[in-house]
Amino acid sequence: MTTITKPSFLTDVEFKASNAAAMGKEWNWIDPRHADLPHPANYYESSLDSWHSFEALQADTECDVVVIGGGLLGASAAMHLAEQGVDTILVEKNRIGSAASGRNGGQLTPGLARWEAAEMAERLSYADAKKLWHFSSTEAMQLIDDIAEKYQLDFRRQRGHITAAVHEGHLVGLTQGADARKYLAEDHTQVIGKHELMQYIQSDSYQGGLIDSLGGQIHPLALNRGLIYGFCQHGGVVYEQTEVLRIEETADGIYVHTAQGRIKAKKSVVLGVHHASASLLAEKKSTTLPFYTYVCTTAPLSIDIHTLLPQGHPVYDTQFQIDYYRPVCDNRLLFGGQGTGSCWPTQKTHDYLKGRIHTVFPQLEDVSIDFVWSGTTDLTVNGAVDSRKSANQFPIYAVHGWSGHGVAQTVRIGKAIAADFLGDCSDFDMLRQIDHQSILFGRNLAPLVIPIAKSAYGLGALFNPGKMVSF
């Protein structure tokens, strides 16, 4: 069994080089006054103690299940398989949590990507909608807490979340969403007006909002590392710096080929690499568009952050190009937004996010940014995740299309994959029943398609500002 330590937090941050390699167009930036580094660590990595580095695969080997990708989906599936005694190997081409799972906004919100309770109630039978909603809300949130308790892990988990309405008409949509959640037997929401919202957000930008006691926030990289910690406690094997080149299905198993060697999966493979999975899937149906998102973390603020967010809740707003933000350690504000088909450069991103902070909180006259980073995610046409399982003798599982939402749900789906493999329940079959539209040349046309779609939706918002559409 590999001996690793639990993820642990620093008092604040350590400006240092990232343990992960720069991949694709994703980048990290820190204020050069702190350090001059070609690829610095982002805020999440900087706020954690240095952690275990796993060796690369160096020889041929075999196991029952190979999990490809060390993000939240892969780590959760691997941990839940190992807990049940399944001989499992996880491979990651970079470092654990180096992609979207360790770079996201850290907000815990219920729903299946952009499918919320109203969409489920509209598209499914009552029984199916209720089951899917609780799977992606109450069960997903509880699972995070159960894992933390079982392995005695600190994820900086906090409860409570706000969706803030930028237009009075958006309160109608928020009220309808809360009503749909009650209809599906989940009642953790309260819609409040502009003046009451000031008790939670000291900003004149909003007309009211929805307070959600089920959602919250978390440190996503600590969660990701914690899942790997749990995996290793049950004999799981991890190889980092091990990129999968191809998957070969044969009569006696699935061979996972890497540059350094191959792994024979005697029973199954799980693809937990999200937007990059398409090139490895036998079924080439393209159902997702990749897009880029951006996050920053301020320097410690000159005023107490609780004068901005008195209750400490994370916030999403309802504008088409959303802002989201939350308080983090040492009186800092984490702030994110945008979604683009082509990756923005560092200075443009820095200036945009700093401008948005000033717009929401004009009382922050002298705010400095310590960290800025980009991330890559993918979206589907209907807004739900695309969950797949091949029908072959040795099944291959894959999940795509998170649309920038789904930290807790990703962990829950990892557990569902393990349960499906073991024949314990039908949760993953429920996800597979959601039909998805193919996107012809979608991945290649994203830099063109996404700006056109944003312009069209933005124009619609000008004529009907009360209609709530977020990107």
Coordinates of C-alpha atoms in Angstrom, one line a residue:
M1 CA 0.0 0.0 0.0
T2 CA 1.3 3.5 -0.9
T3 CA 1.8 5.6 2.2
I4 CA 0.7 9.2 1.6
T5 CA -0.3 12.0 4.0
K6 CA -3.7 13.7 4.1
P7 CA -3.9 17.0 2.3
S8 CA -3.2 19.8 4.8
F9 CA -3.6 23.6 4.7
L10 CA -1.1 26.4 5.1
T11 CA -2.0 29.4 7.3
D12 CA -2.4 31.5 4.1
V13 CA -0.5 30.8 0.8
E14 CA 3.0 30.1 -0.4
F15 CA 4.0 31.6 -3.7
K16 CA 5.7 28.7 -5.5
A17 CA 6.1 26.9 -8.7
S18 CA 3.4 24.4 -9.6
N19 CA 4.0 20.8 -9.1
A20 CA 2.1 20.2 -12.3
A21 CA 3.2 20.8 -15.8
A22 CA 1.4 23.5 -17.9
M23 CA -1.0 21.7 -20.2
G24 CA -2.7 22.9 -23.4
K25 CA -3.7 26.5 -23.3
E26 CA -4.3 26.6 -19.5
W27 CA -2.2 29.0 -17.6
N28 CA -1.5 30.3 -14.0
W29 CA -0.4 33.8 -13.1
I30 CA 0.7 35.4 -9.8
D31 CA 1.6 39.0 -9.1
P32 CA 5.2 39.3 -10.1
R33 CA 5.9 41.2 -6.9
H34 CA 5.7 37.9 -5.1
A35 CA 7.8 35.7 -7.4
D36 CA 8.9 35.4 -11.0
L37 CA 8.0 31.9 -12.0
P38 CA 7.3 30.4 -15.5
H39 CA 4.4 28.3 -14.2
P40 CA 3.4 29.3 -10.7
A41 CA 1.0 27.3 -8.6
N42 CA -2.6 28.6 -8.6
Y43 CA -4.4 29.7 -5.4
Y44 CA -5.5 26.2 -4.4
E45 CA -2.1 24.6 -4.8
S46 CA -0.5 27.5 -3.1
S47 CA -2.8 27.3 0.0
L48 CA -1.9 23.6 0.6
D49 CA 1.2 22.0 1.9
S50 CA 3.3 20.2 -0.7
W51 CA 1.9 16.8 -1.3
H52 CA 2.9 13.3 -2.6
S53 CA 4.2 12.9 -6.1
F54 CA 3.5 9.5 -7.7
E55 CA 5.9 7.8 -10.0
A56 CA 5.2 7.2 -13.7
L57 CA 4.3 3.8 -15.0
Q58 CA 7.5 2.0 -16.1
A59 CA 6.5 -1.5 -17.0
D60 CA 3.5 -3.6 -18.2
T61 CA 1.1 -4.6 -15.5
E62 CA -2.6 -5.6 -15.0
C63 CA -5.5 -5.2 -12.7
D64 CA -9.3 -5.5 -12.6
V65 CA -10.2 -1.8 -13.5
V66 CA -8.1 1.0 -14.9
V67 CA -9.2 4.5 -14.2
I68 CA -7.9 7.1 -16.6
G69 CA -7.7 10.6 -15.1
G70 CA -6.9 11.8 -11.6
G71 CA -9.6 14.4 -11.3
L72 CA -12.7 14.2 -9.1
L73 CA -14.5 11.7 -11.2
G74 CA -11.6 9.3 -11.6
A75 CA -10.5 9.7 -8.0
S76 CA -14.0 9.0 -6.7
A77 CA -14.6 6.0 -8.9
A78 CA -11.2 4.6 -8.0
M79 CA -11.7 5.1 -4.3
H80 CA -15.2 3.6 -4.3
L81 CA -14.0 0.6 -6.3
A82 CA -11.0 0.0 -4.0
E83 CA -13.3 0.3 -0.9
Q84 CA -15.1 -2.8 -2.2
G85 CA -11.9 -4.7 -2.8
V86 CA -11.6 -4.2 -6.6
D87 CA -8.0 -4.2 -7.8
T88 CA -7.8 -0.8 -9.3
I89 CA -5.0 1.3 -11.0
L90 CA -5.4 5.0 -11.6
V91 CA -3.3 6.8 -14.2
E92 CA -3.0 10.6 -14.6
K93 CA -1.1 12.3 -17.5
N94 CA -0.1 15.2 -15.3
R95 CA -0.6 15.6 -11.5
I96 CA -3.6 14.8 -9.4
G97 CA -6.1 17.6 -9.6
S98 CA -4.1 19.5 -12.2
A99 CA -7.0 20.0 -14.6
A100 CA -10.6 21.3 -14.0
S101 CA -11.0 19.4 -10.8
G102 CA -8.3 21.4 -9.1
R103 CA -9.0 24.7 -10.9
N104 CA -12.7 25.3 -10.5
G105 CA -14.6 27.9 -8.4
G106 CA -15.1 25.5 -5.5
Q107 CA -18.9 26.3 -5.3
L108 CA -21.2 23.4 -4.3
T109 CA -24.5 23.8 -6.1
P110 CA -27.2 21.1 -6.5
G111 CA -28.3 19.9 -9.9
L112 CA -26.8 17.9 -12.8
A113 CA -24.6 20.4 -14.6
R114 CA -27.2 23.0 -15.9
W115 CA -30.2 20.7 -15.3
E116 CA -31.9 21.9 -12.1
A117 CA -35.1 20.8 -10.5
A118 CA -37.4 22.5 -13.0
E119 CA -35.7 21.0 -16.0
M120 CA -35.9 17.5 -14.4
A121 CA -39.6 17.9 -13.5
E122 CA -40.4 19.1 -17.0
R123 CA -38.5 16.4 -18.9
L124 CA -39.0 13.3 -16.7
S125 CA -41.7 11.5 -14.8
Y126 CA -42.2 12.6 -11.2
A127 CA -40.5 9.5 -9.8
D128 CA -37.5 9.8 -12.1
A129 CA -37.2 13.5 -11.6
K130 CA -37.3 13.1 -7.9
K131 CA -34.7 10.4 -7.9
L132 CA -32.3 12.3 -10.2
W133 CA -32.7 15.5 -8.2
H134 CA -31.9 13.9 -4.9
F135 CA -29.0 12.0 -6.5
S136 CA -27.5 15.3 -7.7
S137 CA -28.4 17.3 -4.6
T138 CA -29.0 15.8 -1.2
E139 CA -27.1 12.6 -1.9
A140 CA -24.2 14.4 -3.6
M141 CA -23.7 16.9 -0.7
Q142 CA -24.1 14.2 2.0
L143 CA -21.5 12.0 0.2
I144 CA -18.9 14.8 0.6
D145 CA -19.6 15.0 4.3
D146 CA -19.5 11.2 4.7
I147 CA -16.1 11.0 3.0
A148 CA -14.7 13.8 5.1
E149 CA -15.9 12.0 8.3
K150 CA -14.8 8.5 7.2
Y151 CA -11.2 9.6 6.4
Q152 CA -11.0 12.5 8.8
L153 CA -10.3 15.0 6.1
D154 CA -10.5 18.8 6.0
F155 CA -12.0 20.2 2.8
R156 CA -12.8 23.7 4.1
R157 CA -16.4 22.7 3.6
Q158 CA -18.9 25.5 4.3
R159 CA -22.7 25.4 4.0
G160 CA -25.0 27.9 2.4
H161 CA -25.1 29.4 -1.1
I162 CA -26.7 32.4 -2.8
T163 CA -28.0 32.9 -6.3
A164 CA -28.2 36.7 -6.7
A165 CA -30.7 38.2 -9.1
V166 CA -29.3 41.1 -11.3
H167 CA -32.9 41.9 -12.6
E168 CA -36.1 42.0 -10.7
G169 CA -37.7 39.6 -13.3
H170 CA -35.1 37.0 -12.4
L171 CA -36.8 36.5 -9.0
V172 CA -39.6 34.9 -10.9
G173 CA -37.3 32.2 -12.3
L174 CA -35.6 31.7 -8.9
T175 CA -39.0 31.3 -7.2
Q176 CA -40.1 28.8 -9.8
G177 CA -36.8 26.9 -9.3
A178 CA -37.4 26.8 -5.5
D179 CA -41.0 25.6 -6.1
A180 CA -39.7 22.8 -8.3
R181 CA -37.3 21.7 -5.6
K182 CA -40.1 21.6 -3.1
Y183 CA -42.2 19.6 -5.6
L184 CA -39.4 17.1 -5.7
A185 CA -39.4 16.8 -1.9
E186 CA -36.3 18.9 -1.2
D187 CA -36.8 22.2 0.7
H188 CA -33.6 24.0 1.5
T189 CA -34.3 27.3 -0.3
Q190 CA -35.7 30.7 0.5
V191 CA -36.3 33.6 -2.0
I192 CA -35.6 37.0 -0.5
G193 CA -35.9 40.6 -1.7
K194 CA -33.3 43.3 -2.3
H195 CA -33.2 44.7 1.2
E196 CA -33.0 41.4 3.0
L197 CA -30.2 40.3 0.6
M198 CA -28.1 43.1 1.9
Q199 CA -27.7 41.1 5.1
Y200 CA -25.7 38.6 2.9
I201 CA -24.2 40.7 0.2
Q202 CA -23.2 44.3 0.7
S203 CA -23.7 45.3 -3.0
D204 CA -26.3 47.4 -4.8
S205 CA -26.0 45.1 -7.9
Y206 CA -28.9 42.8 -7.0
Q207 CA -32.6 42.9 -6.7
G208 CA -32.9 39.9 -4.4
G209 CA -31.9 36.3 -4.5
L210 CA -32.3 32.7 -3.5
I211 CA -30.6 31.4 -0.3
D212 CA -29.8 27.7 -0.5
S213 CA -28.8 26.0 2.7
L214 CA -28.0 22.8 0.9
G215 CA -25.2 24.2 -1.3
G216 CA -22.0 25.8 -0.1
Q217 CA -18.3 25.9 -0.9
I218 CA -15.2 23.7 -0.7
H219 CA -11.5 23.6 -1.5
P220 CA -11.7 21.4 -4.6
L221 CA -8.0 20.4 -4.7
A222 CA -8.1 19.3 -1.1
L223 CA -11.2 17.2 -2.0
N224 CA -9.4 15.7 -5.0
R225 CA -6.3 14.8 -3.0
G226 CA -8.5 13.5 -0.2
L227 CA -10.2 11.0 -2.5
I228 CA -6.8 9.8 -3.7
Y229 CA -5.8 9.5 0.0
G230 CA -8.8 7.3 0.6
F231 CA -8.1 5.3 -2.6
C232 CA -4.5 4.6 -1.4
Q233 CA -5.8 3.5 2.1
H234 CA -7.4 0.5 0.3
G235 CA -4.4 -0.6 -1.7
G236 CA -5.1 1.6 -4.8
V237 CA -2.2 2.2 -7.1
V238 CA -1.6 5.6 -8.8
Y239 CA 0.7 6.5 -11.6
E240 CA 1.2 10.2 -12.5
Q241 CA 3.0 11.6 -15.6
T242 CA 1.4 8.7 -17.5
E243 CA -0.5 9.7 -20.5
V244 CA -2.8 7.2 -22.2
L245 CA -2.2 7.0 -25.9
R246 CA -4.9 4.5 -26.9
I247 CA -7.3 1.9 -25.6
E248 CA -7.4 -1.6 -27.2
E249 CA -10.4 -3.8 -26.6
T250 CA -9.6 -7.6 -27.0
A251 CA -11.2 -10.9 -26.2
D252 CA -9.4 -11.2 -22.8
G253 CA -9.6 -7.6 -21.5
I254 CA -8.9 -4.0 -22.3
Y255 CA -5.3 -2.9 -22.9
V256 CA -4.5 0.7 -21.9
H257 CA -1.4 1.8 -23.8
T258 CA 1.0 4.5 -22.5
A259 CA 4.4 5.6 -23.7
Q260 CA 6.1 3.7 -20.8
G261 CA 4.1 0.5 -20.8
R262 CA 0.6 -1.0 -21.0
I263 CA -1.9 -2.0 -18.4
K264 CA -4.3 -4.9 -18.9
A265 CA -7.7 -4.1 -17.4
K266 CA -9.3 -7.5 -16.9
K267 CA -12.8 -6.2 -16.2
S268 CA -13.4 -2.5 -17.0
V269 CA -12.0 1.0 -17.7
V270 CA -13.3 4.3 -16.4
L271 CA -12.6 7.5 -18.4
G272 CA -12.4 10.4 -16.0
V273 CA -10.7 12.9 -18.3
H274 CA -13.8 14.9 -19.2
H275 CA -13.4 17.1 -22.3
A276 CA -10.3 15.1 -23.5
S277 CA -12.1 11.8 -23.4
A278 CA -13.5 12.0 -26.9
S279 CA -10.2 10.9 -28.6
L280 CA -10.2 7.7 -26.4
L281 CA -13.8 6.6 -26.8
A282 CA -14.7 3.9 -29.2
E283 CA -18.0 5.7 -29.8
K284 CA -17.0 8.9 -31.5
K285 CA -20.3 10.7 -31.1
S286 CA -19.3 14.3 -30.2
T287 CA -21.8 15.8 -27.8
T288 CA -19.7 18.6 -26.1
L289 CA -18.1 21.9 -26.8
P290 CA -15.0 22.9 -24.9
F291 CA -14.8 26.4 -23.4
Y292 CA -12.5 28.4 -21.1
T293 CA -13.3 29.9 -17.7
Y294 CA -11.3 32.3 -15.5
V295 CA -10.8 32.7 -11.7
C296 CA -8.7 35.0 -9.6
T297 CA -8.0 35.5 -5.9
T298 CA -7.3 38.9 -4.4
A299 CA -4.5 39.9 -2.1
P300 CA -5.8 40.2 1.5
L301 CA -8.4 42.9 1.4
S302 CA -7.9 46.3 3.2
I303 CA -11.3 45.9 4.8
D304 CA -12.8 42.9 6.6
I305 CA -14.3 40.6 4.0
H306 CA -17.3 40.1 6.3
T307 CA -18.3 43.7 5.6
L308 CA -18.9 42.5 2.0
L309 CA -20.2 39.0 2.7
P310 CA -21.5 39.1 6.3
Q311 CA -22.6 35.5 6.4
G312 CA -19.6 34.2 4.3
H313 CA -21.8 32.6 1.6
P314 CA -20.5 31.9 -1.9
V315 CA -22.5 33.7 -4.6
Y316 CA -23.5 33.1 -8.2
D317 CA -25.4 35.9 -10.0
T318 CA -28.0 35.6 -12.8
Q319 CA -26.5 37.8 -15.5
F320 CA -25.9 36.0 -18.8
Q321 CA -22.1 36.1 -18.3
I322 CA -22.1 35.2 -14.6
D323 CA -20.0 36.5 -11.8
Y324 CA -19.3 34.1 -8.9
Y325 CA -17.3 34.7 -5.8
R326 CA -16.7 33.6 -2.2
P327 CA -14.4 34.4 0.8
V328 CA -11.3 32.4 1.2
C329 CA -8.4 32.3 3.6
D330 CA -6.6 35.4 5.1
N331 CA -9.3 37.8 4.1
R332 CA -9.1 37.2 0.4
L333 CA -11.9 37.2 -2.2
L334 CA -12.0 34.4 -4.8
F335 CA -13.8 35.8 -7.9
G336 CA -14.5 34.1 -11.3
G337 CA -16.5 34.5 -14.4
Q338 CA -16.7 34.5 -18.2
G339 CA -16.8 31.5 -20.6
T340 CA -15.0 31.8 -24.0
G341 CA -14.3 29.7 -27.0
S342 CA -10.7 30.8 -27.2
C343 CA -8.5 31.2 -24.2
W344 CA -7.9 34.8 -23.0
P345 CA -4.4 35.9 -22.2
T346 CA -3.4 36.7 -18.6
Q347 CA -3.5 40.6 -18.7
K348 CA -6.9 40.7 -20.3
T349 CA -8.3 38.2 -17.8
H350 CA -6.7 40.1 -14.9
D351 CA -8.2 43.4 -16.0
Y352 CA -11.6 41.9 -16.7
L353 CA -11.9 40.2 -13.3
K354 CA -10.6 43.2 -11.4
G355 CA -13.1 45.4 -13.2
R356 CA -15.9 43.0 -12.3
I357 CA -14.9 43.1 -8.6
H358 CA -15.0 46.9 -8.6
T359 CA -18.4 46.8 -10.3
V360 CA -19.9 44.5 -7.7
F361 CA -18.1 46.0 -4.7
P362 CA -17.2 49.6 -5.5
Q363 CA -16.3 50.1 -1.9
L364 CA -13.1 48.1 -2.6
E365 CA -11.1 51.1 -3.8
D366 CA -7.7 49.5 -3.6
V367 CA -7.9 45.8 -4.4
S368 CA -4.9 43.9 -5.7
I369 CA -5.0 40.5 -7.4
D370 CA -2.5 37.8 -6.3
F371 CA -3.6 34.9 -8.4
V372 CA -5.3 34.5 -11.8
W373 CA -5.8 31.3 -13.7
S374 CA -7.7 29.8 -16.6
G375 CA -9.6 26.5 -16.8
T376 CA -11.1 24.3 -19.4
T377 CA -14.5 22.6 -19.2
D378 CA -17.1 21.4 -21.7
L379 CA -20.9 21.9 -22.2
T380 CA -23.7 19.9 -23.8
V381 CA -26.6 21.2 -25.9
N382 CA -29.2 20.2 -23.4
G383 CA -27.2 21.2 -20.3
A384 CA -27.0 17.8 -18.6
V385 CA -23.9 15.6 -18.4
D386 CA -23.4 12.9 -21.0
S387 CA -22.8 9.6 -19.2
R388 CA -21.8 6.6 -21.2
K389 CA -21.2 2.9 -20.8
S390 CA -20.2 0.6 -23.6
A391 CA -22.2 -2.6 -24.1
N392 CA -19.1 -4.8 -24.6
Q393 CA -18.0 -7.7 -22.4
F394 CA -15.6 -5.4 -20.6
P395 CA -17.5 -2.1 -20.1
I396 CA -15.9 1.4 -20.6
Y397 CA -17.5 4.2 -18.5
A398 CA -17.2 7.9 -19.4
V399 CA -18.8 11.2 -18.3
H400 CA -18.7 14.5 -20.2
G401 CA -20.3 17.9 -20.4
W402 CA -20.1 19.4 -16.9
S403 CA -20.8 22.9 -18.2
G404 CA -18.8 24.5 -15.4
H405 CA -21.0 22.9 -12.6
G406 CA -20.8 19.8 -10.6
V407 CA -18.1 19.4 -7.9
A408 CA -20.2 17.3 -5.6
Q409 CA -22.1 15.6 -8.4
T410 CA -18.9 14.4 -10.0
V411 CA -18.0 12.6 -6.7
R412 CA -21.4 11.1 -6.6
I413 CA -21.2 9.9 -10.1
G414 CA -17.9 8.3 -9.4
K415 CA -19.6 6.3 -6.6
A416 CA -22.4 5.4 -9.1
I417 CA -19.9 4.0 -11.6
A418 CA -18.4 1.8 -8.9
A419 CA -21.9 0.6 -7.9
D420 CA -22.8 -0.1 -11.5
F421 CA -19.6 -2.1 -12.0
L422 CA -20.4 -4.2 -8.9
G423 CA -24.1 -4.6 -10.0
D424 CA -25.3 -2.9 -6.8
C425 CA -27.8 -0.3 -8.2
S426 CA -29.1 1.4 -11.3
D427 CA -28.1 5.0 -10.6
F428 CA -25.7 5.1 -13.5
D429 CA -28.3 3.7 -15.9
M430 CA -30.5 6.6 -14.8
L431 CA -27.9 9.0 -16.1
R432 CA -27.4 7.1 -19.3
Q433 CA -31.0 7.5 -20.2
I434 CA -30.6 11.2 -20.8
D435 CA -30.4 11.7 -24.6
H436 CA -27.8 14.0 -26.1
Q437 CA -27.5 15.7 -29.4
S438 CA -24.4 15.3 -31.5
I439 CA -22.5 18.5 -32.4
L440 CA -21.0 18.2 -35.9
F441 CA -17.4 19.4 -35.8
G442 CA -18.3 20.9 -32.4
R443 CA -14.9 20.7 -30.7
N444 CA -13.1 22.3 -33.6
L445 CA -15.7 25.0 -34.1
A446 CA -15.9 26.1 -30.5
P447 CA -13.9 29.3 -31.0
L448 CA -16.5 30.4 -33.6
V449 CA -19.7 28.8 -32.2
I450 CA -19.5 30.0 -28.6
P451 CA -19.1 33.8 -29.4
I452 CA -22.0 33.5 -31.9
A453 CA -24.2 31.8 -29.3
K454 CA -23.2 34.3 -26.6
S455 CA -24.0 37.2 -28.9
A456 CA -27.4 35.8 -29.8
Y457 CA -28.3 35.2 -26.1
G458 CA -27.0 38.6 -25.1
L459 CA -29.1 40.3 -27.8
G460 CA -32.2 38.4 -26.5
A461 CA -31.4 39.6 -23.0
L462 CA -31.5 43.2 -24.2
F463 CA -35.0 42.8 -25.5
N464 CA -36.2 40.6 -22.6
P465 CA -33.9 41.5 -19.6
G466 CA -36.3 39.7 -17.2
K467 CA -35.6 36.3 -18.8
M468 CA -32.9 34.5 -16.8
V469 CA -30.3 32.8 -19.0
S470 CA -26.8 32.2 -17.7
F471 CA -23.8 30.9 -19.5

